[in-house]
Short mmCIF file of C-alpha atoms in Angstrom, two decimals:
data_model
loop_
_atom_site.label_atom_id
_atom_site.label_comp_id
_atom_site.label_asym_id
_atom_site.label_seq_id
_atom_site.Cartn_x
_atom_site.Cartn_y
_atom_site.Cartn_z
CA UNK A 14 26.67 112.73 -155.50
CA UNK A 15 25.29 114.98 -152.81
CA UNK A 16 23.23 112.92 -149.97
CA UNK A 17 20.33 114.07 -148.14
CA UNK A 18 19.98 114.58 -144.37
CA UNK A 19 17.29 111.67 -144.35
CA UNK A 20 19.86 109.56 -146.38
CA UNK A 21 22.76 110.52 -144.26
CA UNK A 22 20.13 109.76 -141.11
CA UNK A 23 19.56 106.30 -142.23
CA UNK A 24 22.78 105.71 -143.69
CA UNK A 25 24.23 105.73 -139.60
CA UNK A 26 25.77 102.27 -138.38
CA UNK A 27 23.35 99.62 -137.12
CA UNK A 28 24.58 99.94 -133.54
CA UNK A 29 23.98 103.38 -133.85
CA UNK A 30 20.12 103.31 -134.22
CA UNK A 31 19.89 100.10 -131.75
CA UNK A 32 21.29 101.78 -129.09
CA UNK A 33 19.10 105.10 -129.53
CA UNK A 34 15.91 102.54 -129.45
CA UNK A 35 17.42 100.43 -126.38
CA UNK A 36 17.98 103.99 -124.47
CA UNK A 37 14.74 105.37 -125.87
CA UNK A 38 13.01 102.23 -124.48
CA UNK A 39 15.05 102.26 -120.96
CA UNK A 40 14.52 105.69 -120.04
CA UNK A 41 10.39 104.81 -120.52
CA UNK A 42 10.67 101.55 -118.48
CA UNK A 43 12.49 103.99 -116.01
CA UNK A 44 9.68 106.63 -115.83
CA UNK A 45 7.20 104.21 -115.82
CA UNK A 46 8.80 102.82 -112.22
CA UNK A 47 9.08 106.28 -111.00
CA UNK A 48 5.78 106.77 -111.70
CA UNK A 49 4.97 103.50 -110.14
CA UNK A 50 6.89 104.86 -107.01
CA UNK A 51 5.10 108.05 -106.82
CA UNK A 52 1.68 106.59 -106.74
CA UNK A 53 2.40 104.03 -104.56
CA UNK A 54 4.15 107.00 -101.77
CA UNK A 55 1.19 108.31 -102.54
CA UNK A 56 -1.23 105.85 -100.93
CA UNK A 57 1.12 105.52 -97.90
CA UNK A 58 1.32 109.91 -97.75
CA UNK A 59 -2.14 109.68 -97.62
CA UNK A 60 -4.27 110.81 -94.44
CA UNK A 61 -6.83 108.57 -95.04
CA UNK A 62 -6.47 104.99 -93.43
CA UNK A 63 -7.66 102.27 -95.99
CA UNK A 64 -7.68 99.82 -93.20
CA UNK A 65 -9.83 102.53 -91.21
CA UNK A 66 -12.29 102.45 -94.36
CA UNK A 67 -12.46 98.76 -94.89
CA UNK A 68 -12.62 97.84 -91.28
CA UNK A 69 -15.56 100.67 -89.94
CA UNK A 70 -14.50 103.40 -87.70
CA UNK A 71 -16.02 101.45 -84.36
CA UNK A 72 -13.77 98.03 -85.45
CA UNK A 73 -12.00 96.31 -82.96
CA UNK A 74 -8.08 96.27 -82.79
CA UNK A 75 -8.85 92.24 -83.87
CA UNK A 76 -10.38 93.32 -86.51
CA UNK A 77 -8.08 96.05 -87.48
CA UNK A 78 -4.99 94.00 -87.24
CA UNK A 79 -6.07 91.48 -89.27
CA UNK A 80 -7.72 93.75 -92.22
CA UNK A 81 -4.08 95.66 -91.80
CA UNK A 82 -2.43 91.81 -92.47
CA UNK A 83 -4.78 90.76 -95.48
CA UNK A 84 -3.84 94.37 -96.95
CA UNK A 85 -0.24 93.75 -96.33
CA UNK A 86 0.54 96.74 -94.74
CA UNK A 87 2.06 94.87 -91.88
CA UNK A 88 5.04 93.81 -94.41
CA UNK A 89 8.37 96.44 -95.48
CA UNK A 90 8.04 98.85 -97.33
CA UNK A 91 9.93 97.00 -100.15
CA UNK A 92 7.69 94.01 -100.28
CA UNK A 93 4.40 96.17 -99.82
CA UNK A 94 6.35 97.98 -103.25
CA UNK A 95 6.56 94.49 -105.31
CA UNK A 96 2.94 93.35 -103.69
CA UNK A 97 1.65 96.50 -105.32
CA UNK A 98 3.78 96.20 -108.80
CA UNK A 99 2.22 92.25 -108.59
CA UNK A 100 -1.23 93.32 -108.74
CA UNK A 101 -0.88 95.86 -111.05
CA UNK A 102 0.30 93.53 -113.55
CA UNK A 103 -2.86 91.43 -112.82
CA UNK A 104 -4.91 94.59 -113.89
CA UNK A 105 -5.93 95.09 -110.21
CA UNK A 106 -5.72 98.43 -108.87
CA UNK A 107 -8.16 97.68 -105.75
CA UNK A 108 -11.44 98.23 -105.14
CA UNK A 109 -13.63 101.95 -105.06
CA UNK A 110 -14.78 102.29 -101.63
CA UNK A 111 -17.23 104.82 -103.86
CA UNK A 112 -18.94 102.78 -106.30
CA UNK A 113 -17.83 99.18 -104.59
CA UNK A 114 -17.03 98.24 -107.97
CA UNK A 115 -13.27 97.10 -109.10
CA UNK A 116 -11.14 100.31 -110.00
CA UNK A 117 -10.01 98.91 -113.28
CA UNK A 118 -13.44 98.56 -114.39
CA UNK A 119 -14.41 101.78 -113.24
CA UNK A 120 -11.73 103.16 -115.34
CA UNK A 121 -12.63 101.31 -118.41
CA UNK A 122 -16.04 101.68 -118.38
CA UNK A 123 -15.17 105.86 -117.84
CA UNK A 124 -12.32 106.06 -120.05
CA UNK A 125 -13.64 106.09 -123.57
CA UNK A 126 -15.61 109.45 -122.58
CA UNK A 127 -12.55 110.42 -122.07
CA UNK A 128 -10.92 109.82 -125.07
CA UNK A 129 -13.55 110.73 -126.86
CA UNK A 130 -13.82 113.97 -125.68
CA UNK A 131 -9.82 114.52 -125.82
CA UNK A 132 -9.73 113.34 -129.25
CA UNK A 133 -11.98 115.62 -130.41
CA UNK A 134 -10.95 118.33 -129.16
CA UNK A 135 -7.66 117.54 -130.23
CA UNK A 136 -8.64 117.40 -133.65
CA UNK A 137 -10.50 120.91 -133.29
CA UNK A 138 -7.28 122.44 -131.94
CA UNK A 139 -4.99 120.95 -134.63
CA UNK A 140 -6.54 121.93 -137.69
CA UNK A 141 -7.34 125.56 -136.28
CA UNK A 142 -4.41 125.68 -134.61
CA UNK A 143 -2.18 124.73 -137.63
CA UNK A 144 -4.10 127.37 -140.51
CA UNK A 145 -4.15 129.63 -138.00
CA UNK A 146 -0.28 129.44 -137.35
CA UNK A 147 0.61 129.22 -140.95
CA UNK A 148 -1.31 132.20 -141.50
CA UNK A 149 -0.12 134.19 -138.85
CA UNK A 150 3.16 133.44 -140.25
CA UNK A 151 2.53 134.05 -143.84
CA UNK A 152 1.96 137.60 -142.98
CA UNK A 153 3.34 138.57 -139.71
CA UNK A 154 2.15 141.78 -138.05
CA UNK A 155 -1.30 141.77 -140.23
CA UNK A 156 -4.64 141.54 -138.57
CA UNK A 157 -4.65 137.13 -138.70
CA UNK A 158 -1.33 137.38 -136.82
CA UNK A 159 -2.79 139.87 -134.12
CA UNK A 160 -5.54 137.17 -134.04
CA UNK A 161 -3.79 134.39 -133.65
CA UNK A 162 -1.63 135.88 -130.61
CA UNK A 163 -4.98 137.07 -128.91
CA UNK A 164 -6.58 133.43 -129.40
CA UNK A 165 -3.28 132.01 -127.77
CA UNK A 166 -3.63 134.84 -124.86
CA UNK A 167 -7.29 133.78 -124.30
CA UNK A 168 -6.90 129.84 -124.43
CA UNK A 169 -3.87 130.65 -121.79
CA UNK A 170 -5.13 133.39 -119.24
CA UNK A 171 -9.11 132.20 -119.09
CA UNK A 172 -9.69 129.08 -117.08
CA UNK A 173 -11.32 126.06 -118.46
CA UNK A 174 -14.28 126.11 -116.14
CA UNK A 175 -15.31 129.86 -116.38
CA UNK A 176 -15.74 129.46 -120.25
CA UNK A 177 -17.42 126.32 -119.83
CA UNK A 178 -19.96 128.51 -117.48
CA UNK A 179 -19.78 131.01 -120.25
CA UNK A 180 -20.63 128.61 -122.94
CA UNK A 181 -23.28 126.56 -121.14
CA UNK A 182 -25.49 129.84 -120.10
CA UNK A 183 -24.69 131.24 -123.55
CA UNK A 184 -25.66 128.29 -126.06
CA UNK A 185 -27.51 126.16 -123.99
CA UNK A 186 -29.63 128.29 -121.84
CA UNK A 187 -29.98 131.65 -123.54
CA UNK A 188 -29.07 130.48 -127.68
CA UNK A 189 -30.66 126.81 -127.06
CA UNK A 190 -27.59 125.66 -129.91
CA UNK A 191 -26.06 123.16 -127.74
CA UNK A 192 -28.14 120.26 -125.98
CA UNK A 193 -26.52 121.01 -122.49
CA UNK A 194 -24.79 118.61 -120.08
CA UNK A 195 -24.12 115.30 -120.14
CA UNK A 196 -23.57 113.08 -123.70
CA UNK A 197 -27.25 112.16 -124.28
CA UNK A 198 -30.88 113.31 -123.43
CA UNK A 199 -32.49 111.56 -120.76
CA UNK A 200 -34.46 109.69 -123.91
CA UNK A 201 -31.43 108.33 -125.25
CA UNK A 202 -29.36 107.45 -122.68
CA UNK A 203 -30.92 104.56 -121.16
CA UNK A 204 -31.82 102.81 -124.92
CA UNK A 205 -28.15 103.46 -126.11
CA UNK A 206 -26.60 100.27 -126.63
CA UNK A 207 -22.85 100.75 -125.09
CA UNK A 208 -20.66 98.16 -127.65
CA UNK A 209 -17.18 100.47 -127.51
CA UNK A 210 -18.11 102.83 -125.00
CA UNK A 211 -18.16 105.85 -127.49
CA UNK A 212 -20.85 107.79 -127.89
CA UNK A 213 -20.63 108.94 -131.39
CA UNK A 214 -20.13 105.61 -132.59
CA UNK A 215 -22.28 103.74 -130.55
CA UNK A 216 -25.10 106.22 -131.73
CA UNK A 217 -24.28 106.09 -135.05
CA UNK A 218 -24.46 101.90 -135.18
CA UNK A 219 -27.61 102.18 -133.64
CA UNK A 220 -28.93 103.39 -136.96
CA UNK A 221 -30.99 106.39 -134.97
CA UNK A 222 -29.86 109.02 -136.66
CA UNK A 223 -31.67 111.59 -134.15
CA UNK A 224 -29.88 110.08 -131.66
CA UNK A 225 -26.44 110.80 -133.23
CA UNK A 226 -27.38 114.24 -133.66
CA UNK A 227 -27.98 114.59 -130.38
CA UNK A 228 -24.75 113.15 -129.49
CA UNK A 229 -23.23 115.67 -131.34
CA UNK A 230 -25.46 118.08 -129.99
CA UNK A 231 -23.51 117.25 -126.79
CA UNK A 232 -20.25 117.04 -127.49
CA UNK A 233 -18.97 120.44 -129.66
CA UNK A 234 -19.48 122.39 -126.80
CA UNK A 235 -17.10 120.88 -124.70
CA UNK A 236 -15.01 120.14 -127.39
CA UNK A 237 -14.50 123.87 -128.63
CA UNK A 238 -14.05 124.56 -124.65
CA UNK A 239 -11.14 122.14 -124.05
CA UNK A 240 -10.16 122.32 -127.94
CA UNK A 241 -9.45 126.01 -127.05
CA UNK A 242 -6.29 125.40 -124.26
CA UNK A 243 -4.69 122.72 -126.99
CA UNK A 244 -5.16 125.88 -129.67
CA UNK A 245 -3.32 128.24 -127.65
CA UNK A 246 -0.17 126.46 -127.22
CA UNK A 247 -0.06 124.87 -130.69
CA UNK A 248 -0.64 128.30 -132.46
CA UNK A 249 1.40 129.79 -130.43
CA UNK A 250 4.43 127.77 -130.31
CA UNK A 251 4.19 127.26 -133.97
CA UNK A 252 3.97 130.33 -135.13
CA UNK A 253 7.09 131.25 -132.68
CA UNK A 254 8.83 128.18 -134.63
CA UNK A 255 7.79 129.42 -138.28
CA UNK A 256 9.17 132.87 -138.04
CA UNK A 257 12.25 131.60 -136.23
CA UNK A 258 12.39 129.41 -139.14
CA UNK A 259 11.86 132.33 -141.86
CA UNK A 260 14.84 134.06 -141.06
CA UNK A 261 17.32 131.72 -141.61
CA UNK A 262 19.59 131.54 -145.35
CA UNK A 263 18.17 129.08 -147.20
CA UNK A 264 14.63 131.21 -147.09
CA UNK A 265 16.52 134.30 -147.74
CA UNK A 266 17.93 132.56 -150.73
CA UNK A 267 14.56 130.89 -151.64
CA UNK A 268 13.17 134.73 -151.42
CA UNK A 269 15.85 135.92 -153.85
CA UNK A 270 15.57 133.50 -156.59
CA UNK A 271 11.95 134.86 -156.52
CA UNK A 272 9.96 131.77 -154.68
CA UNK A 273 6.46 132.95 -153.61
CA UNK A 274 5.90 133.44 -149.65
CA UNK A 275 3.46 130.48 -150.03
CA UNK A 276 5.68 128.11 -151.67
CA UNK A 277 8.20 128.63 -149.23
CA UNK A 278 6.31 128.92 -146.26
CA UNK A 279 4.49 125.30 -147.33
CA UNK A 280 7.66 123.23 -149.24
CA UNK A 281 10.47 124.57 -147.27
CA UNK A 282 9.83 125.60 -143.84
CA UNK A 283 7.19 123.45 -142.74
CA UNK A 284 8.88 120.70 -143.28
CA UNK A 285 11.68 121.85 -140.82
CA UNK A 286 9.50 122.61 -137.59
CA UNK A 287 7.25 119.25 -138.32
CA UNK A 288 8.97 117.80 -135.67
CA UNK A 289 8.31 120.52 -133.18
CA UNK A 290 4.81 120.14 -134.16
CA UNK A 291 4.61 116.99 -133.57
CA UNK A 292 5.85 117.17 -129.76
CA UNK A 293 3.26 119.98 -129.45
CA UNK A 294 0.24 118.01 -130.34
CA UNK A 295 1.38 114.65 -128.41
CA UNK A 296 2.12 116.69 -125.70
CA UNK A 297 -1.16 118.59 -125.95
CA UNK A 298 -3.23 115.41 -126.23
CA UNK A 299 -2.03 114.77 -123.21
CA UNK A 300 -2.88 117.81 -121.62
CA UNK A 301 -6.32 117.19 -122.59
CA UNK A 302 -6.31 113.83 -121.38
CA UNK A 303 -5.26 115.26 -118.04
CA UNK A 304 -6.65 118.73 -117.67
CA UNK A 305 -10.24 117.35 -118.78
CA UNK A 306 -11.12 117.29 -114.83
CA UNK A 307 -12.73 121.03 -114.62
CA UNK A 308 -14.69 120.57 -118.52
CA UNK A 309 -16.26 116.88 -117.23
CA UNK A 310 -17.17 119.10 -113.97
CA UNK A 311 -18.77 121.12 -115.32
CA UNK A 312 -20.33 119.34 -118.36
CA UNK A 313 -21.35 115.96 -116.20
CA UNK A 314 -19.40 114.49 -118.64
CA UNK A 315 -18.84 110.80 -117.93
CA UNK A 316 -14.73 110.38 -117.74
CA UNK A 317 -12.41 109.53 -115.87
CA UNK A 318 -12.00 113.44 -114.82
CA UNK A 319 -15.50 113.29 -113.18
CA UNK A 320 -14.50 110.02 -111.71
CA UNK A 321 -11.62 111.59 -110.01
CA UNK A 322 -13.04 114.48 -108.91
CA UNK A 323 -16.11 112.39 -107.08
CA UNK A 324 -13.72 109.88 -105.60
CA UNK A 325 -11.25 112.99 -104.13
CA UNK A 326 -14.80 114.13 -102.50
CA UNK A 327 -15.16 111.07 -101.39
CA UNK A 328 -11.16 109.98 -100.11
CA UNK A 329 -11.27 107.18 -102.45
CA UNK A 330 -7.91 106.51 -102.54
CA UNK A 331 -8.06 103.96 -104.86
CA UNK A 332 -9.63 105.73 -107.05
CA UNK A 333 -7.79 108.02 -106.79
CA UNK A 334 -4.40 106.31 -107.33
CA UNK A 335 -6.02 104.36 -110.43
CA UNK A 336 -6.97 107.58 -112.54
CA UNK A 337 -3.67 109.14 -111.72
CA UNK A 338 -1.74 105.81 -113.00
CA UNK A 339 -4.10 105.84 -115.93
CA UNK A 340 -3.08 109.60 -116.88
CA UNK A 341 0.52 109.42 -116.14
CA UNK A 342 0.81 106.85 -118.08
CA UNK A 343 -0.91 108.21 -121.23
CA UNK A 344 1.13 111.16 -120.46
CA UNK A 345 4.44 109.31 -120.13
CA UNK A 346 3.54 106.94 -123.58
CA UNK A 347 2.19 109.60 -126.09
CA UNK A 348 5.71 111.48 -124.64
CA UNK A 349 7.93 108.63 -126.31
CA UNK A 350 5.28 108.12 -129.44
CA UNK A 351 6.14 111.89 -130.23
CA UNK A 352 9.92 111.36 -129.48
CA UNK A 353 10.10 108.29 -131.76
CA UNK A 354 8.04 109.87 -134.70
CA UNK A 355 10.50 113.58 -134.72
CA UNK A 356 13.10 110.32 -134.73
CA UNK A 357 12.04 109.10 -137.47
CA UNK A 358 10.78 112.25 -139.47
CA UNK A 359 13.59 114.82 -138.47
CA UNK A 360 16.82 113.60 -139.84
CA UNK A 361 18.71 116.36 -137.77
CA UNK A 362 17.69 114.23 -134.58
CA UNK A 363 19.28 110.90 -135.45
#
């Protein structure tokens, strides 16, 4: 009896697939230390002195030896290393000399915009980005394949904040189809109710429903903006994966015993690059997470991009240090979930 590739995946010794998790799991605890290490050269690479901007700029050296003690910059390098580690493990990443407020609830109070945004743009660029692909692919050279290589030029060559220009003078000032900056009206945003810290949902449980609509309102501007650099590379790099795909045997068999370009296109070859697909999209939420700096610039969007682009004005170095941990760590964890789910759903990988 013939076995499948899944079969003959799962049908590996034990040992096998413990040691590919036990690797898979060691090589994250490794980046996650290196990027532990980076941030933390980063505070000492730094030209501004945190004792400087705790102490005053007219302190005396008193005073400026001790704050330099209680900081524990006076210690080696090594136990400065495991001091920081220690409080990161507490959930303290220090204290914004910008808002005077703990980092860590900075960061969770700004976050969910964040996400928010990202997700939905995410979701924007994956379901346009995935009919588009499989259509430039059913027929290549037609006019939906010269389309989907120009959208995949545009989301690549334009930059994010010149299209969110664009957009805003075009919809908002001139069209009047999108509500403008920010995620609320002035009339809503101080009688919202924050209980997750997401917009869309906290406006919908308010039971307002003018209030969700002007959430929304808000939001699919900057969410066709970002949505548009995810697009790009998923179209783009499936559709270069499909037609790679197309010309191997089995489809040239499939295409002889008379199988539609549909059927084949959907049952056989999609199934082959879902993998790739799925490292695209992690890797592209990620990208969003981390690129949403210039679209919460310019749409006074309340995320942790505006937060770190107000606290590098500023030389808030914690800040600074906190929303970089925060993103290269999303980046670094939605990197293994899309390693561990082409694990499990490509047999050719195990």
């Amino acid at each position: 009896m013939a076995v499948s590739a899944s079969q003959a995946g799962f049908a590996r010794p034990l040992w096998q697939r413990v040691s590919h998790i036990v690797t898979s799991l060691l090589s994250l605890l490794v980046t996650l230390v290196g990027l532990l290490a980076f941030t933390f050269m980063l505070s000492h690479l730094s030209p501004v002195d945190p004792v400087q901007q705790i102490a005053g700029d007219h302190a005396s050296e008193a005073t400026y030896a001790q704050v330099r003690h209680d900081l524990g910059l006076d210690q080696p390098v090594l136990v400065q290393f495991w001091r920081y580690i220690s409080h990161l493990a507490r959930g303290d990443l220090g204290l914004s000399h910008l808002t005077n407020q703990p980092v860590s609830a900075d960061l969770m109070r700004t976050f969910p915009a964040t996400i928010e945004l990202a997700t939905c743009a995410m979701i924007f660029a994956a379901v346009f980005g995935i009919t588009l692909a499989l259509l430039a692919a059913w027929k290549p050279g037609s006019i939906i394949d010269n389309v989907a290589r120009f959208v995949s030029l545009l989301g690549y060559s334009v930059p994010v904040f010149w299209l969110g220009l664009l957009g805003l003078l075009l919809f908002y000032a001139v069209l009047h189809w999108s509500a403008g900056p920010g995620q609320l009206d002035d009339i809503w945003i101080y009688t919202l109710e924050p209980k997750t810290g997401f917009v869309l949902i906290d406006s919908w449980m308010s039971g307002d429903p003018e209030m969700f609509h002007n959430a929304i309102a808000h939001l699919w501007l900057p969410v066709v903006i970002l949505g548009l650099l995810a697009m790009a590379g998923i179209t783009r790099l499936l559709r270069a994966a499909l037609l790679e795909e197309s010309s191997k045997e089995y489809v040239v068999l499939a295409r002889a015993k008379g199988a539609s370009r549909g059927r084949i296109l959907l049952r056989h070859i999609f199934p082959n690059v879902l993998g790739t697909l799925i490292t695209v999209i992690a890797l592209s939420y990620a990208t969003l997470l981390e690129g949403s700096v210039l679209t919460e610039t310019v749409f006074a969007w309340p995320g942790v991009g505006r937060y770190m682009t107000n606290a590098l004005f500023s030389s808030d170095v914690p800040a600074i240090l906190g929303s970089t941990l925060l993103i290269g760590s999303c980046f670094i964890l939605l990197n293994a979930l899309a390693d561990a789910l082409t694990w499990l759903t490509d047999p050719r990988t195990r």
